[in-house]
Amino acid sequence: MSTDSPLPEFEPEHEASATAHLLQEMALYGYRPFDDEPDDRPLPDDRQATGAIVDIFDAMISCLIDTRLEPDLEDLLWNITNVFHRAGERIERDLDSNEVAQKRSQQEQDGSEVKSVELERLLREGATMIERRNAMEFFRDTCADQFRTHFLKAWTPRSGSKVNRKALTSAVIASRDFINARKWADKQVLVPPGTRIAVSSGPAFNDVDFIFATLDRIKTKFPDMVLLHGATPTGGEKISVSWADIRGVPTVPFKPDWAKHKRAAPFKRNDEMLSVMPKGIVIFPGTGIQDNLRDKAKVMGLKVWDFRDRSGA
């Protein structure tokens, strides 16, 4: 008699074991660390990441150029860059929470293995967050390079600071962050070391060659130059920001607070800029706002390069 038995027409359902579920998850999705575990997977390769960003920009430009969406192209690519900027900020907030948890865990250490393991886990998580944040800043800065290449202008965030913890180049530090930097080790990122040079210009002064040549001469004298400016969206200050981005000079915009100071906002902004005691002030042609900054700087005994009539230095 044959031991083989015919298969039933319908196979009955079998309940899968917990191990089967785990194996299926691993097979389908690979290793996925939990929220409370450090991630041991490698970071993206720098060259591959750079190539991916270049491809993204090239693909968007080739797709939208010479179409009705071309006017939106600059804003779209600005936002692509901003995605990585915001991701880095989110990780930075998580890193702040991790720092608080580490301090609390350090205070709770009682010699037990449980508390020791908890602190070690927090330390590993913090190290991973730092690497992830730095990677996001690398992606953002690579996007910013592409943005400048294609649109001939610097990418800057619409609010807050843009810094790179691994290399403080072409940084944009908000004046509030600059003046009220956090009192922990990372504050040096928001207070870049160097010689602070302030620049002020009217919105109608657009002599690119003259501005570049002037700032190049000053940078030759002060190689560690940090550029302070009034955040005017047009004219000489905008050109100066582009110069700083190309030359890898950190910038600190001092935006006037129109909501708080009304018509006096530009003059209050001048006071705020002078309060950080720059090494010198560059005054390009402009309005009474530039005259006000020059006069106050002279009273304070600060060095002033006065180019309001393009004849003085």
Short mmCIF file of N, CA, C and O in Angstrom, two decimals, residues 64-152:
data_model
loop_
_atom_site.label_atom_id
_atom_site.label_comp_id
_atom_site.label_asym_id
_atom_site.label_seq_id
_atom_site.Cartn_x
_atom_site.Cartn_y
_atom_site.Cartn_z
N LEU A 64 12.39 70.75 -16.84
CA LEU A 64 11.55 71.94 -16.74
C LEU A 64 12.00 73.12 -17.59
O LEU A 64 11.22 74.05 -17.81
N ILE A 65 13.26 73.09 -18.07
CA ILE A 65 13.74 74.21 -18.86
C ILE A 65 12.94 74.31 -20.16
O ILE A 65 12.53 73.29 -20.75
N ASP A 66 12.69 75.53 -20.58
CA ASP A 66 11.93 75.79 -21.81
C ASP A 66 10.51 75.25 -21.74
O ASP A 66 9.90 74.89 -22.75
N THR A 67 9.95 75.16 -20.54
CA THR A 67 8.55 74.80 -20.36
C THR A 67 7.87 75.88 -19.53
O THR A 67 8.52 76.80 -19.02
N ARG A 68 6.56 75.78 -19.37
CA ARG A 68 5.84 76.76 -18.57
C ARG A 68 6.19 76.69 -17.09
O ARG A 68 5.84 77.58 -16.32
N LEU A 69 6.87 75.62 -16.68
CA LEU A 69 7.29 75.50 -15.28
C LEU A 69 8.67 76.07 -15.02
O LEU A 69 9.15 76.06 -13.89
N GLU A 70 9.33 76.59 -16.07
CA GLU A 70 10.68 77.13 -15.87
C GLU A 70 10.72 78.25 -14.83
O GLU A 70 11.66 78.32 -14.03
N PRO A 71 9.69 79.14 -14.73
CA PRO A 71 9.75 80.18 -13.69
C PRO A 71 9.76 79.61 -12.27
O PRO A 71 10.18 80.30 -11.34
N ASP A 72 9.29 78.37 -12.11
CA ASP A 72 9.26 77.75 -10.78
C ASP A 72 10.52 76.96 -10.48
O ASP A 72 10.66 76.44 -9.36
N LEU A 73 11.43 76.86 -11.44
CA LEU A 73 12.58 75.98 -11.29
C LEU A 73 13.47 76.39 -10.11
O LEU A 73 13.88 75.54 -9.30
N GLU A 74 13.79 77.68 -10.02
CA GLU A 74 14.67 78.13 -8.95
C GLU A 74 14.08 77.82 -7.58
O GLU A 74 14.77 77.34 -6.68
N ASP A 75 12.78 78.09 -7.42
CA ASP A 75 12.14 77.84 -6.12
C ASP A 75 12.11 76.36 -5.80
O ASP A 75 12.32 75.96 -4.65
N LEU A 76 11.87 75.52 -6.79
CA LEU A 76 11.85 74.08 -6.57
C LEU A 76 13.21 73.56 -6.11
O LEU A 76 13.32 72.78 -5.16
N LEU A 77 14.27 74.01 -6.78
CA LEU A 77 15.61 73.55 -6.41
C LEU A 77 16.06 74.16 -5.09
O LEU A 77 16.83 73.53 -4.35
N TRP A 78 15.59 75.36 -4.78
CA TRP A 78 15.86 75.92 -3.44
C TRP A 78 15.24 75.02 -2.38
O TRP A 78 15.86 74.73 -1.35
N ASN A 79 14.03 74.56 -2.63
CA ASN A 79 13.34 73.71 -1.66
C ASN A 79 13.96 72.32 -1.56
O ASN A 79 13.93 71.71 -0.48
N ILE A 80 14.50 71.80 -2.66
CA ILE A 80 15.20 70.52 -2.58
C ILE A 80 16.39 70.65 -1.63
O ILE A 80 16.65 69.78 -0.78
N THR A 81 17.12 71.74 -1.76
CA THR A 81 18.23 71.99 -0.83
C THR A 81 17.73 72.15 0.59
O THR A 81 18.32 71.63 1.55
N ASN A 82 16.60 72.83 0.73
CA ASN A 82 16.04 73.08 2.06
C ASN A 82 15.58 71.80 2.75
O ASN A 82 15.55 71.74 3.99
N VAL A 83 15.22 70.78 1.98
CA VAL A 83 14.82 69.50 2.57
C VAL A 83 15.95 68.94 3.44
O VAL A 83 15.73 68.51 4.58
N PHE A 84 17.17 68.96 2.92
CA PHE A 84 18.31 68.45 3.68
C PHE A 84 18.65 69.38 4.85
O PHE A 84 19.05 68.93 5.92
N HIS A 85 18.47 70.69 4.64
CA HIS A 85 18.72 71.65 5.72
C HIS A 85 17.78 71.39 6.89
O HIS A 85 18.22 71.33 8.05
N ARG A 86 16.50 71.22 6.61
CA ARG A 86 15.53 70.97 7.67
C ARG A 86 15.74 69.61 8.32
O ARG A 86 15.52 69.43 9.53
N ALA A 87 16.15 68.62 7.52
CA ALA A 87 16.43 67.30 8.10
C ALA A 87 17.57 67.38 9.10
O ALA A 87 17.53 66.77 10.17
N GLY A 88 18.60 68.15 8.76
CA GLY A 88 19.71 68.34 9.69
C GLY A 88 19.26 69.03 10.96
O GLY A 88 19.71 68.68 12.06
N GLU A 89 18.37 70.02 10.84
CA GLU A 89 17.85 70.71 12.02
C GLU A 89 17.05 69.77 12.90
O GLU A 89 17.11 69.84 14.14
N ARG A 90 16.26 68.87 12.27
CA ARG A 90 15.48 67.91 13.05
C ARG A 90 16.39 66.97 13.83
O ARG A 90 16.15 66.71 15.02
N ILE A 91 17.44 66.49 13.18
CA ILE A 91 18.38 65.61 13.87
C ILE A 91 19.08 66.37 14.99
O ILE A 91 19.36 65.82 16.06
N GLU A 92 19.38 67.66 14.76
CA GLU A 92 20.01 68.48 15.79
C GLU A 92 19.12 68.58 17.02
O GLU A 92 19.61 68.53 18.16
N ARG A 93 17.80 68.71 16.82
CA ARG A 93 16.88 68.74 17.96
C ARG A 93 16.88 67.40 18.70
O ARG A 93 16.85 67.37 19.94
N ASP A 94 16.92 66.30 17.94
CA ASP A 94 17.01 64.99 18.58
C ASP A 94 18.32 64.86 19.36
O ASP A 94 18.35 64.24 20.43
N LEU A 95 19.37 65.45 18.83
CA LEU A 95 20.67 65.40 19.50
C LEU A 95 20.62 66.18 20.81
O LEU A 95 21.23 65.77 21.81
N ASP A 96 19.89 67.30 20.82
CA ASP A 96 19.71 68.05 22.07
C ASP A 96 19.02 67.18 23.12
O ASP A 96 19.40 67.18 24.30
N SER A 97 17.97 66.46 22.68
CA SER A 97 17.25 65.58 23.61
C SER A 97 18.16 64.47 24.11
O SER A 97 18.11 64.09 25.29
N ASN A 98 19.00 63.95 23.22
CA ASN A 98 19.94 62.90 23.61
C ASN A 98 20.93 63.42 24.64
O ASN A 98 21.29 62.71 25.59
N GLU A 99 21.37 64.67 24.47
CA GLU A 99 22.31 65.26 25.42
C GLU A 99 21.68 65.36 26.81
O GLU A 99 22.32 65.06 27.83
N VAL A 100 20.42 65.79 26.84
CA VAL A 100 19.71 65.88 28.13
C VAL A 100 19.59 64.50 28.77
O VAL A 100 19.81 64.34 29.98
N ALA A 101 19.27 63.49 27.95
CA ALA A 101 19.14 62.12 28.47
C ALA A 101 20.47 61.60 29.00
O ALA A 101 20.52 60.90 30.02
N GLN A 102 21.56 61.95 28.30
CA GLN A 102 22.89 61.53 28.76
C GLN A 102 23.21 62.14 30.13
O GLN A 102 23.70 61.46 31.03
N LYS A 103 22.92 63.43 30.29
CA LYS A 103 23.21 64.10 31.56
C LYS A 103 22.38 63.47 32.69
O LYS A 103 22.88 63.27 33.81
N ARG A 104 21.12 63.17 32.38
CA ARG A 104 20.27 62.55 33.39
C ARG A 104 20.79 61.16 33.74
O ARG A 104 20.84 60.78 34.92
N SER A 105 21.20 60.40 32.73
CA SER A 105 21.73 59.06 32.98
C SER A 105 23.02 59.10 33.79
O SER A 105 23.27 58.24 34.64
N GLN A 106 23.86 60.11 33.52
CA GLN A 106 25.10 60.24 34.28
C GLN A 106 24.81 60.48 35.77
O GLN A 106 25.49 59.95 36.65
N GLN A 107 23.78 61.26 36.05
CA GLN A 107 23.42 61.52 37.44
C GLN A 107 22.82 60.30 38.12
O GLN A 107 22.89 60.17 39.35
N GLU A 108 22.22 59.40 37.32
CA GLU A 108 21.55 58.22 37.88
C GLU A 108 22.48 57.02 38.03
O GLU A 108 22.04 55.97 38.50
N GLN A 109 23.73 57.16 37.61
CA GLN A 109 24.65 56.04 37.69
C GLN A 109 24.83 55.60 39.15
O GLN A 109 25.18 56.42 40.00
N ASP A 110 24.58 54.31 39.40
CA ASP A 110 24.70 53.76 40.75
C ASP A 110 25.61 52.54 40.81
O ASP A 110 25.62 51.81 41.79
N GLY A 111 26.38 52.35 39.72
CA GLY A 111 27.28 51.21 39.68
C GLY A 111 26.66 49.95 39.13
O GLY A 111 27.37 48.94 38.94
N SER A 112 25.34 49.97 38.86
CA SER A 112 24.68 48.78 38.34
C SER A 112 24.93 48.64 36.85
O SER A 112 25.16 49.62 36.14
N GLU A 113 24.84 47.41 36.38
CA GLU A 113 25.06 47.14 34.95
C GLU A 113 23.96 47.76 34.10
O GLU A 113 24.20 48.24 33.00
N VAL A 114 22.73 47.77 34.63
CA VAL A 114 21.60 48.30 33.87
C VAL A 114 21.81 49.78 33.54
O VAL A 114 21.66 50.21 32.40
N LYS A 115 22.19 50.57 34.56
CA LYS A 115 22.41 51.99 34.33
C LYS A 115 23.61 52.22 33.42
O LYS A 115 23.61 53.14 32.59
N SER A 116 24.64 51.41 33.57
CA SER A 116 25.83 51.56 32.74
C SER A 116 25.51 51.27 31.28
O SER A 116 25.94 52.00 30.38
N VAL A 117 24.75 50.22 31.03
CA VAL A 117 24.37 49.86 29.66
C VAL A 117 23.51 50.95 29.04
O VAL A 117 23.64 51.29 27.86
N GLU A 118 22.60 51.53 29.84
CA GLU A 118 21.74 52.60 29.35
C GLU A 118 22.56 53.80 28.90
O GLU A 118 22.31 54.40 27.84
N LEU A 119 23.55 54.19 29.69
CA LEU A 119 24.39 55.33 29.33
C LEU A 119 25.20 55.03 28.07
O LEU A 119 25.33 55.89 27.19
N GLU A 120 25.73 53.81 27.97
CA GLU A 120 26.49 53.45 26.77
C GLU A 120 25.62 53.51 25.53
O GLU A 120 26.06 53.95 24.46
N ARG A 121 24.35 53.08 25.67
CA ARG A 121 23.43 53.13 24.53
C ARG A 121 23.18 54.58 24.10
O ARG A 121 23.18 54.90 22.91
N LEU A 122 22.98 55.46 25.07
CA LEU A 122 22.75 56.87 24.75
C LEU A 122 23.97 57.49 24.08
O LEU A 122 23.84 58.30 23.15
N LEU A 123 25.16 57.10 24.53
CA LEU A 123 26.37 57.62 23.92
C LEU A 123 26.49 57.17 22.46
O LEU A 123 26.85 57.95 21.59
N ARG A 124 26.17 55.90 22.20
CA ARG A 124 26.23 55.38 20.82
C ARG A 124 25.18 56.07 19.95
O ARG A 124 25.44 56.42 18.79
N GLU A 125 23.98 56.26 20.51
CA GLU A 125 22.93 56.95 19.75
C GLU A 125 23.36 58.38 19.41
O GLU A 125 23.15 58.86 18.30
N GLY A 126 23.96 59.06 20.39
CA GLY A 126 24.41 60.42 20.15
C GLY A 126 25.46 60.50 19.06
O GLY A 126 25.43 61.39 18.21
N ALA A 127 26.41 59.55 19.08
CA ALA A 127 27.46 59.52 18.05
C ALA A 127 26.84 59.29 16.68
O ALA A 127 27.25 59.92 15.68
N THR A 128 25.85 58.42 16.60
CA THR A 128 25.17 58.16 15.33
C THR A 128 24.43 59.41 14.84
O THR A 128 24.45 59.74 13.64
N MET A 129 23.76 60.10 15.76
CA MET A 129 23.05 61.33 15.38
C MET A 129 24.00 62.39 14.83
O MET A 129 23.68 63.10 13.88
N ILE A 130 25.17 62.52 15.45
CA ILE A 130 26.15 63.50 14.97
C ILE A 130 26.56 63.16 13.53
O ILE A 130 26.63 64.05 12.67
N GLU A 131 26.80 61.88 13.27
CA GLU A 131 27.20 61.47 11.91
C GLU A 131 26.06 61.72 10.92
O GLU A 131 26.30 62.17 9.79
N ARG A 132 24.82 61.43 11.34
CA ARG A 132 23.67 61.67 10.45
C ARG A 132 23.49 63.16 10.18
O ARG A 132 23.23 63.56 9.05
N ARG A 133 23.62 63.98 11.22
CA ARG A 133 23.51 65.43 11.04
C ARG A 133 24.58 65.95 10.07
O ARG A 133 24.29 66.74 9.17
N ASN A 134 25.82 65.49 10.26
CA ASN A 134 26.89 65.93 9.38
C ASN A 134 26.64 65.49 7.95
O ASN A 134 26.96 66.22 7.00
N ALA A 135 26.07 64.29 7.78
CA ALA A 135 25.76 63.81 6.43
C ALA A 135 24.69 64.68 5.77
O ALA A 135 24.78 65.01 4.58
N MET A 136 23.67 65.07 6.54
CA MET A 136 22.62 65.94 5.99
C MET A 136 23.21 67.30 5.60
O MET A 136 22.82 67.88 4.58
N GLU A 137 24.13 67.80 6.40
CA GLU A 137 24.77 69.08 6.06
C GLU A 137 25.63 68.94 4.81
O GLU A 137 25.73 69.86 4.00
N PHE A 138 26.25 67.76 4.63
CA PHE A 138 27.02 67.51 3.40
C PHE A 138 26.08 67.53 2.18
O PHE A 138 26.39 68.16 1.16
N PHE A 139 24.93 66.85 2.28
CA PHE A 139 23.96 66.85 1.19
C PHE A 139 23.49 68.28 0.90
O PHE A 139 23.40 68.70 -0.25
N ARG A 140 23.17 69.04 1.97
CA ARG A 140 22.70 70.40 1.79
C ARG A 140 23.75 71.27 1.10
O ARG A 140 23.44 72.03 0.18
N ASP A 141 25.00 71.17 1.56
CA ASP A 141 26.05 72.00 0.99
C ASP A 141 26.34 71.62 -0.46
O ASP A 141 26.67 72.47 -1.28
N THR A 142 26.23 70.33 -0.78
CA THR A 142 26.40 69.89 -2.17
C THR A 142 25.29 70.45 -3.04
O THR A 142 25.52 70.91 -4.16
N CYS A 143 24.05 70.43 -2.51
CA CYS A 143 22.93 71.05 -3.23
C CYS A 143 23.17 72.55 -3.40
O CYS A 143 22.89 73.11 -4.46
N ALA A 144 23.67 73.20 -2.35
CA ALA A 144 23.92 74.63 -2.43
C ALA A 144 24.96 74.96 -3.49
O ALA A 144 24.86 75.97 -4.19
N ASP A 145 25.97 74.10 -3.63
CA ASP A 145 26.97 74.29 -4.68
C ASP A 145 26.33 74.21 -6.06
O ASP A 145 26.63 75.01 -6.96
N GLN A 146 25.43 73.22 -6.25
CA GLN A 146 24.74 73.09 -7.53
C GLN A 146 23.81 74.28 -7.78
O GLN A 146 23.70 74.78 -8.90
N PHE A 147 23.16 74.74 -6.71
CA PHE A 147 22.26 75.89 -6.83
C PHE A 147 23.04 77.12 -7.30
O PHE A 147 22.59 77.85 -8.19
N ARG A 148 24.22 77.34 -6.70
CA ARG A 148 25.04 78.48 -7.10
C ARG A 148 25.53 78.32 -8.53
O ARG A 148 25.57 79.29 -9.30
N THR A 149 25.91 77.11 -8.91
CA THR A 149 26.41 76.86 -10.26
C THR A 149 25.35 77.17 -11.32
O THR A 149 25.65 77.79 -12.35
N HIS A 150 24.11 76.78 -11.06
CA HIS A 150 23.07 76.93 -12.07
C HIS A 150 22.39 78.28 -12.04
O HIS A 150 21.92 78.77 -13.09
N PHE A 151 22.29 78.91 -10.86
CA PHE A 151 21.55 80.17 -10.76
C PHE A 151 22.44 81.37 -10.44
O PHE A 151 21.95 82.49 -10.31
N LEU A 152 23.75 81.12 -10.27
CA LEU A 152 24.73 82.20 -10.05
C LEU A 152 24.38 83.05 -8.83
O LEU A 152 24.56 84.27 -8.82
#
